[in-house]
C-alpha positions as YAML, in Angstrom:
chain: A
units: angstrom
residues:
- id: 1
  name: UNK
  ca: [-21.81, -94.75, 15.29]
- id: 2
  name: UNK
  ca: [-20.91, -92.40, 12.87]
- id: 3
  name: UNK
  ca: [-19.94, -88.67, 14.13]
- id: 4
  name: UNK
  ca: [-23.01, -87.27, 15.33]
- id: 5
  name: UNK
  ca: [-23.51, -83.68, 13.61]
- id: 6
  name: UNK
  ca: [-23.21, -80.78, 16.44]
- id: 7
  name: UNK
  ca: [-26.13, -78.92, 15.72]
- id: 8
  name: UNK
  ca: [-25.23, -76.25, 17.71]
- id: 9
  name: UNK
  ca: [-22.48, -75.38, 15.79]
- id: 10
  name: UNK
  ca: [-24.64, -76.22, 12.28]
- id: 11
  name: UNK
  ca: [-27.49, -73.05, 13.64]
- id: 12
  name: UNK
  ca: [-24.99, -70.52, 15.08]
- id: 13
  name: UNK
  ca: [-23.40, -71.20, 11.27]
- id: 14
  name: UNK
  ca: [-26.48, -70.13, 9.76]
- id: 15
  name: UNK
  ca: [-27.03, -67.95, 11.83]
- id: 16
  name: UNK
  ca: [-24.45, -65.77, 11.35]
- id: 17
  name: UNK
  ca: [-24.80, -66.45, 7.38]
- id: 18
  name: UNK
  ca: [-27.98, -64.82, 8.23]
- id: 19
  name: UNK
  ca: [-27.11, -62.22, 9.93]
- id: 20
  name: UNK
  ca: [-24.11, -61.50, 6.97]
- id: 21
  name: UNK
  ca: [-27.04, -61.48, 4.62]
- id: 22
  name: UNK
  ca: [-29.11, -59.46, 6.30]
- id: 23
  name: UNK
  ca: [-27.05, -56.82, 7.22]
- id: 24
  name: UNK
  ca: [-26.27, -57.06, 3.54]
- id: 25
  name: UNK
  ca: [-29.61, -56.19, 2.40]
- id: 26
  name: UNK
  ca: [-30.00, -53.49, 4.86]
- id: 27
  name: UNK
  ca: [-26.84, -51.53, 3.58]
- id: 28
  name: UNK
  ca: [-28.07, -52.38, 0.51]
- id: 29
  name: UNK
  ca: [-31.45, -50.90, 1.09]
- id: 30
  name: UNK
  ca: [-29.75, -47.67, 3.46]
- id: 31
  name: UNK
  ca: [-27.76, -47.11, -0.02]
- id: 32
  name: UNK
  ca: [-30.93, -47.03, -2.05]
- id: 33
  name: UNK
  ca: [-33.15, -44.81, 0.03]
- id: 34
  name: UNK
  ca: [-30.27, -42.30, 0.12]
- id: 35
  name: UNK
  ca: [-29.82, -42.41, -3.94]
- id: 36
  name: UNK
  ca: [-33.29, -41.87, -3.14]
- id: 37
  name: UNK
  ca: [-33.02, -38.43, -2.20]
- id: 38
  name: UNK
  ca: [-31.56, -36.62, -4.91]
- id: 39
  name: UNK
  ca: [-28.07, -36.09, -6.46]
- id: 40
  name: UNK
  ca: [-26.13, -33.93, -3.57]
- id: 41
  name: UNK
  ca: [-23.81, -31.40, -6.10]
- id: 42
  name: UNK
  ca: [-21.39, -28.94, -4.99]
- id: 43
  name: UNK
  ca: [-20.94, -25.84, -6.93]
- id: 44
  name: UNK
  ca: [-16.86, -24.75, -6.68]
- id: 45
  name: UNK
  ca: [-16.31, -21.16, -8.05]
- id: 46
  name: UNK
  ca: [-12.40, -21.84, -9.75]
- id: 47
  name: UNK
  ca: [-12.78, -18.96, -12.27]
- id: 48
  name: UNK
  ca: [-11.40, -15.21, -13.52]
- id: 49
  name: UNK
  ca: [-14.01, -13.95, -12.99]
- id: 50
  name: UNK
  ca: [-14.33, -10.75, -11.67]
- id: 51
  name: UNK
  ca: [-17.52, -9.28, -12.21]
- id: 52
  name: UNK
  ca: [-19.50, -11.15, -9.11]
- id: 53
  name: UNK
  ca: [-21.33, -13.08, -11.30]
- id: 54
  name: UNK
  ca: [-24.51, -15.11, -11.02]
- id: 55
  name: UNK
  ca: [-24.97, -18.82, -11.60]
- id: 56
  name: UNK
  ca: [-28.36, -19.48, -12.36]
- id: 57
  name: UNK
  ca: [-29.29, -23.38, -12.77]
- id: 58
  name: UNK
  ca: [-32.66, -24.88, -13.72]
- id: 59
  name: UNK
  ca: [-34.21, -27.63, -15.71]
- id: 60
  name: UNK
  ca: [-37.12, -28.12, -18.84]
- id: 61
  name: UNK
  ca: [-40.04, -29.08, -19.69]
- id: 62
  name: UNK
  ca: [-39.29, -31.99, -22.03]
- id: 63
  name: UNK
  ca: [-43.30, -32.32, -23.05]
- id: 64
  name: UNK
  ca: [-43.42, -29.80, -25.01]
- id: 65
  name: UNK
  ca: [-42.89, -29.49, -28.47]
- id: 66
  name: UNK
  ca: [-41.40, -26.18, -27.72]
- id: 67
  name: UNK
  ca: [-38.99, -23.94, -26.37]
- id: 68
  name: UNK
  ca: [-40.99, -22.67, -23.39]
- id: 69
  name: UNK
  ca: [-39.93, -20.09, -21.34]
- id: 70
  name: UNK
  ca: [-37.86, -21.66, -18.13]
- id: 71
  name: UNK
  ca: [-37.76, -20.63, -13.61]
- id: 72
  name: UNK
  ca: [-34.62, -19.78, -12.67]
- id: 73
  name: UNK
  ca: [-34.10, -22.60, -9.98]
- id: 74
  name: UNK
  ca: [-31.37, -22.20, -8.12]
- id: 75
  name: UNK
  ca: [-29.15, -19.16, -8.55]
- id: 76
  name: UNK
  ca: [-25.69, -18.70, -7.01]
- id: 77
  name: UNK
  ca: [-24.83, -15.56, -5.50]
- id: 78
  name: UNK
  ca: [-21.71, -14.27, -4.28]
- id: 79
  name: UNK
  ca: [-19.27, -17.61, -4.61]
- id: 80
  name: UNK
  ca: [-16.11, -16.05, -4.81]
- id: 81
  name: UNK
  ca: [-13.07, -17.09, -6.21]
- id: 82
  name: UNK
  ca: [-12.22, -20.38, -4.08]
- id: 83
  name: UNK
  ca: [-15.97, -20.81, -2.67]
- id: 84
  name: UNK
  ca: [-17.97, -23.56, -2.87]
- id: 85
  name: UNK
  ca: [-21.85, -23.69, -2.92]
- id: 86
  name: UNK
  ca: [-23.60, -27.41, -1.44]
- id: 87
  name: UNK
  ca: [-27.05, -28.21, -2.93]
- id: 88
  name: UNK
  ca: [-29.35, -31.25, -4.23]
- id: 89
  name: UNK
  ca: [-31.38, -32.43, -6.96]
- id: 90
  name: UNK
  ca: [-34.04, -33.96, -6.34]
- id: 91
  name: UNK
  ca: [-35.17, -37.15, -8.13]
- id: 92
  name: UNK
  ca: [-39.21, -36.35, -6.30]
- id: 93
  name: UNK
  ca: [-41.67, -33.10, -6.84]
- id: 94
  name: UNK
  ca: [-44.35, -31.37, -5.49]
- id: 95
  name: UNK
  ca: [-47.54, -30.46, -6.86]
- id: 96
  name: UNK
  ca: [-49.42, -27.10, -6.36]
- id: 97
  name: UNK
  ca: [-51.73, -25.19, -8.14]
- id: 98
  name: UNK
  ca: [-53.63, -21.93, -8.45]
- id: 99
  name: UNK
  ca: [-57.02, -20.48, -9.38]
- id: 100
  name: UNK
  ca: [-58.13, -17.54, -11.14]
- id: 101
  name: UNK
  ca: [-59.36, -16.57, -7.99]
- id: 102
  name: UNK
  ca: [-56.19, -16.32, -6.43]
- id: 103
  name: UNK
  ca: [-56.24, -19.16, -4.48]
- id: 104
  name: UNK
  ca: [-53.33, -20.99, -3.77]
- id: 105
  name: UNK
  ca: [-53.56, -25.88, -3.02]
- id: 106
  name: UNK
  ca: [-50.92, -26.81, -1.07]
- id: 107
  name: UNK
  ca: [-48.83, -29.33, -2.03]
- id: 108
  name: UNK
  ca: [-48.53, -32.11, -3.51]
- id: 109
  name: UNK
  ca: [-45.99, -35.70, -4.11]
- id: 110
  name: UNK
  ca: [-46.33, -35.31, -8.17]
- id: 111
  name: UNK
  ca: [-44.26, -38.42, -9.01]
- id: 112
  name: UNK
  ca: [-43.93, -39.10, -12.52]
- id: 113
  name: UNK
  ca: [-46.60, -40.77, -13.78]
- id: 114
  name: UNK
  ca: [-49.19, -39.52, -12.55]
- id: 115
  name: UNK
  ca: [-52.94, -36.90, -12.50]
- id: 116
  name: UNK
  ca: [-54.19, -34.53, -11.14]
- id: 117
  name: UNK
  ca: [-57.28, -31.69, -11.27]
- id: 118
  name: UNK
  ca: [-58.26, -28.76, -9.90]
- id: 119
  name: UNK
  ca: [-61.80, -29.78, -9.38]
- id: 120
  name: UNK
  ca: [-64.59, -27.63, -7.25]
- id: 121
  name: UNK
  ca: [-65.95, -29.50, -4.81]
- id: 122
  name: UNK
  ca: [-68.39, -28.63, -1.24]
- id: 123
  name: UNK
  ca: [-65.21, -26.29, 0.24]
- id: 124
  name: UNK
  ca: [-64.33, -25.06, -3.25]
- id: 125
  name: UNK
  ca: [-61.60, -25.62, -6.02]
- id: 126
  name: UNK
  ca: [-59.36, -28.07, -4.47]
- id: 127
  name: UNK
  ca: [-55.76, -30.14, -6.44]
- id: 128
  name: UNK
  ca: [-56.91, -33.80, -6.07]
- id: 129
  name: UNK
  ca: [-55.39, -36.71, -7.51]
- id: 130
  name: UNK
  ca: [-57.20, -38.76, -10.14]
- id: 131
  name: UNK
  ca: [-55.15, -41.80, -10.80]
- id: 132
  name: UNK
  ca: [-52.35, -42.90, -13.81]
- id: 133
  name: UNK
  ca: [-51.42, -39.87, -16.28]
- id: 134
  name: UNK
  ca: [-51.90, -41.71, -19.59]
- id: 135
  name: UNK
  ca: [-48.05, -41.48, -19.48]
- id: 136
  name: UNK
  ca: [-46.14, -42.74, -17.63]
- id: 137
  name: UNK
  ca: [-43.02, -40.11, -17.39]
- id: 138
  name: UNK
  ca: [-45.41, -37.59, -17.18]
- id: 139
  name: UNK
  ca: [-47.39, -35.30, -14.56]
- id: 140
  name: UNK
  ca: [-50.11, -34.09, -15.81]
- id: 141
  name: UNK
  ca: [-53.07, -31.39, -14.56]
- id: 142
  name: UNK
  ca: [-56.35, -31.11, -16.03]
- id: 143
  name: UNK
  ca: [-58.81, -28.09, -15.14]
- id: 144
  name: UNK
  ca: [-61.86, -29.49, -14.22]
- id: 145
  name: UNK
  ca: [-63.19, -25.88, -13.29]
- id: 146
  name: UNK
  ca: [-66.84, -24.59, -14.73]
- id: 147
  name: UNK
  ca: [-64.78, -21.43, -15.13]
- id: 148
  name: UNK
  ca: [-61.31, -19.95, -14.96]
- id: 149
  name: UNK
  ca: [-58.15, -20.70, -15.92]
- id: 150
  name: UNK
  ca: [-55.51, -22.19, -13.19]
- id: 151
  name: UNK
  ca: [-51.91, -22.03, -13.20]
- id: 152
  name: UNK
  ca: [-49.94, -25.58, -12.81]
- id: 153
  name: UNK
  ca: [-46.82, -25.72, -10.43]
- id: 154
  name: UNK
  ca: [-44.00, -28.03, -9.82]
- id: 155
  name: UNK
  ca: [-41.38, -27.22, -7.46]
- id: 156
  name: UNK
  ca: [-37.72, -29.16, -6.17]
- id: 157
  name: UNK
  ca: [-36.59, -29.20, -2.95]
- id: 158
  name: UNK
  ca: [-39.45, -26.75, -2.10]
- id: 159
  name: UNK
  ca: [-38.67, -24.36, -4.70]
- id: 160
  name: UNK
  ca: [-40.39, -23.53, -8.62]
- id: 161
  name: UNK
  ca: [-38.99, -25.75, -11.00]
- id: 162
  name: UNK
  ca: [-40.96, -25.20, -13.33]
- id: 163
  name: UNK
  ca: [-45.06, -23.61, -14.56]
- id: 164
  name: UNK
  ca: [-47.55, -23.40, -16.91]
- id: 165
  name: UNK
  ca: [-50.13, -20.47, -17.31]
- id: 166
  name: UNK
  ca: [-53.80, -19.95, -17.60]
- id: 167
  name: UNK
  ca: [-54.88, -23.51, -18.14]
- id: 168
  name: UNK
  ca: [-58.50, -23.50, -19.40]
- id: 169
  name: UNK
  ca: [-61.27, -25.57, -18.32]
- id: 170
  name: UNK
  ca: [-60.85, -28.68, -19.87]
- id: 171
  name: UNK
  ca: [-57.33, -27.90, -20.77]
- id: 172
  name: UNK
  ca: [-54.79, -30.04, -19.43]
- id: 173
  name: UNK
  ca: [-51.41, -29.40, -18.47]
- id: 174
  name: UNK
  ca: [-48.24, -31.70, -19.10]
- id: 175
  name: UNK
  ca: [-45.10, -31.80, -16.98]
- id: 176
  name: UNK
  ca: [-41.96, -34.56, -17.54]
- id: 177
  name: UNK
  ca: [-38.05, -33.95, -16.68]
- id: 178
  name: UNK
  ca: [-35.40, -35.88, -17.36]
- id: 179
  name: UNK
  ca: [-32.42, -36.08, -14.55]
- id: 180
  name: UNK
  ca: [-31.10, -33.37, -16.65]
- id: 181
  name: UNK
  ca: [-30.02, -29.78, -15.67]
- id: 182
  name: UNK
  ca: [-29.21, -26.32, -17.75]
- id: 183
  name: UNK
  ca: [-26.04, -23.87, -16.02]
- id: 184
  name: UNK
  ca: [-24.79, -20.39, -16.71]
- id: 185
  name: UNK
  ca: [-23.70, -17.47, -15.78]
- id: 186
  name: UNK
  ca: [-26.37, -14.74, -15.46]
- id: 187
  name: UNK
  ca: [-27.28, -11.06, -14.28]
- id: 188
  name: UNK
  ca: [-30.05, -9.88, -12.73]
- id: 189
  name: UNK
  ca: [-31.96, -13.26, -12.16]
- id: 190
  name: UNK
  ca: [-34.45, -13.95, -9.38]
- id: 191
  name: UNK
  ca: [-35.02, -17.29, -7.97]
- id: 192
  name: UNK
  ca: [-38.20, -19.03, -9.01]
- id: 193
  name: UNK
  ca: [-38.64, -16.51, -11.48]
- id: 194
  name: UNK
  ca: [-39.69, -16.66, -15.08]
- id: 195
  name: UNK
  ca: [-35.96, -16.22, -17.44]
- id: 196
  name: UNK
  ca: [-36.74, -14.40, -20.90]
- id: 197
  name: UNK
  ca: [-35.22, -16.15, -24.03]
- id: 198
  name: UNK
  ca: [-32.78, -14.42, -24.14]
- id: 199
  name: UNK
  ca: [-30.86, -15.57, -20.59]
- id: 200
  name: UNK
  ca: [-32.34, -19.12, -21.37]
- id: 201
  name: UNK
  ca: [-30.55, -18.73, -25.52]
- id: 202
  name: UNK
  ca: [-26.66, -17.90, -23.97]
- id: 203
  name: UNK
  ca: [-27.10, -20.93, -21.48]
- id: 204
  name: UNK
  ca: [-25.73, -24.13, -22.86]
- id: 205
  name: UNK
  ca: [-24.05, -26.39, -20.53]
- id: 206
  name: UNK
  ca: [-26.54, -29.55, -19.84]
- id: 207
  name: UNK
  ca: [-25.43, -31.31, -17.52]
- id: 208
  name: UNK
  ca: [-26.65, -35.34, -17.30]
- id: 209
  name: UNK
  ca: [-27.09, -36.54, -13.75]
- id: 210
  name: UNK
  ca: [-28.24, -40.05, -14.75]
- id: 211
  name: UNK
  ca: [-26.92, -42.37, -12.54]
- id: 212
  name: UNK
  ca: [-25.57, -39.92, -9.93]
- id: 213
  name: UNK
  ca: [-24.72, -39.74, -6.41]
- id: 214
  name: UNK
  ca: [-22.98, -37.22, -6.14]
- id: 215
  name: UNK
  ca: [-20.35, -34.67, -8.07]
- id: 216
  name: UNK
  ca: [-18.51, -31.07, -7.93]
- id: 217
  name: UNK
  ca: [-19.66, -28.78, -10.35]
- id: 218
  name: UNK
  ca: [-16.21, -26.62, -11.07]
- id: 219
  name: UNK
  ca: [-16.19, -23.43, -13.20]
- id: 220
  name: UNK
  ca: [-13.54, -22.20, -14.73]
- id: 221
  name: UNK
  ca: [-12.41, -19.38, -17.14]
- id: 222
  name: UNK
  ca: [-14.00, -15.76, -17.44]
- id: 223
  name: UNK
  ca: [-11.22, -13.09, -16.81]
- id: 224
  name: UNK
  ca: [-11.47, -9.46, -18.38]
- id: 225
  name: UNK
  ca: [-10.04, -8.00, -20.95]
- id: 226
  name: UNK
  ca: [-7.86, -9.68, -24.03]
- id: 227
  name: UNK
  ca: [-7.38, -12.61, -22.03]
- id: 228
  name: UNK
  ca: [-10.93, -13.14, -20.33]
- id: 229
  name: UNK
  ca: [-12.66, -16.14, -21.97]
- id: 230
  name: UNK
  ca: [-15.50, -18.29, -22.13]
- id: 231
  name: UNK
  ca: [-16.71, -19.89, -18.40]
- id: 232
  name: UNK
  ca: [-17.18, -23.88, -18.41]
- id: 233
  name: UNK
  ca: [-18.42, -25.69, -15.95]
- id: 234
  name: UNK
  ca: [-17.51, -29.85, -15.70]
- id: 235
  name: UNK
  ca: [-18.00, -32.54, -13.01]
- id: 236
  name: UNK
  ca: [-15.44, -33.54, -10.79]
- id: 237
  name: UNK
  ca: [-15.74, -35.95, -7.96]
- id: 238
  name: UNK
  ca: [-17.84, -37.94, -10.20]
- id: 239
  name: UNK
  ca: [-20.03, -40.86, -7.27]
- id: 240
  name: UNK
  ca: [-22.18, -43.35, -9.43]
- id: 241
  name: UNK
  ca: [-24.65, -45.10, -8.38]
...
């Protein structure tokens, strides 16, 4: 008679392989979950700045065909030479709205490709989901109220990121964001407030976050007098997904 295979050893081997596969799958899912939370960024001031400058970070709504005013999403203040300031850029966002009567809706998760509406219900004006948007990359908000304009607000990490004001009845606000931020030095900028066009035009450092898990944003340059140079922002210690 030939050797009888040891079923216990075979089963143990299969179970071990299954455990390894499940462990690898769990690790991949955990990594994907971490990445989905946003890009971990760390601003580091290695400049020669002696003016206690403010660093402003903002995004742009690419759904518009003109340069609309942007919101100062994050403003870093009093970050001295050699200091750092960690923050996270979430890939997800929320949406909220307000009406002509000064009412504000709760924020709702607003994935790309989703349409919302400000509608008159039996309990008053409410922000409601209306299913898929007409574009898979856009977030849309339609004013379905019979009267009165509304404002649409987009938030990232709980802070105002973009805004559309005075949306008349049957008009729609459209938002579309790429994983890109703009960063620069400014003064007298308030976080969450609209920046004027002069400030925006002076900030031209664009940083793509596509595929990033984490990175340092290092600021160099600056100074005073004839040896002063322009501020430069570069990515270092980049970790890709």
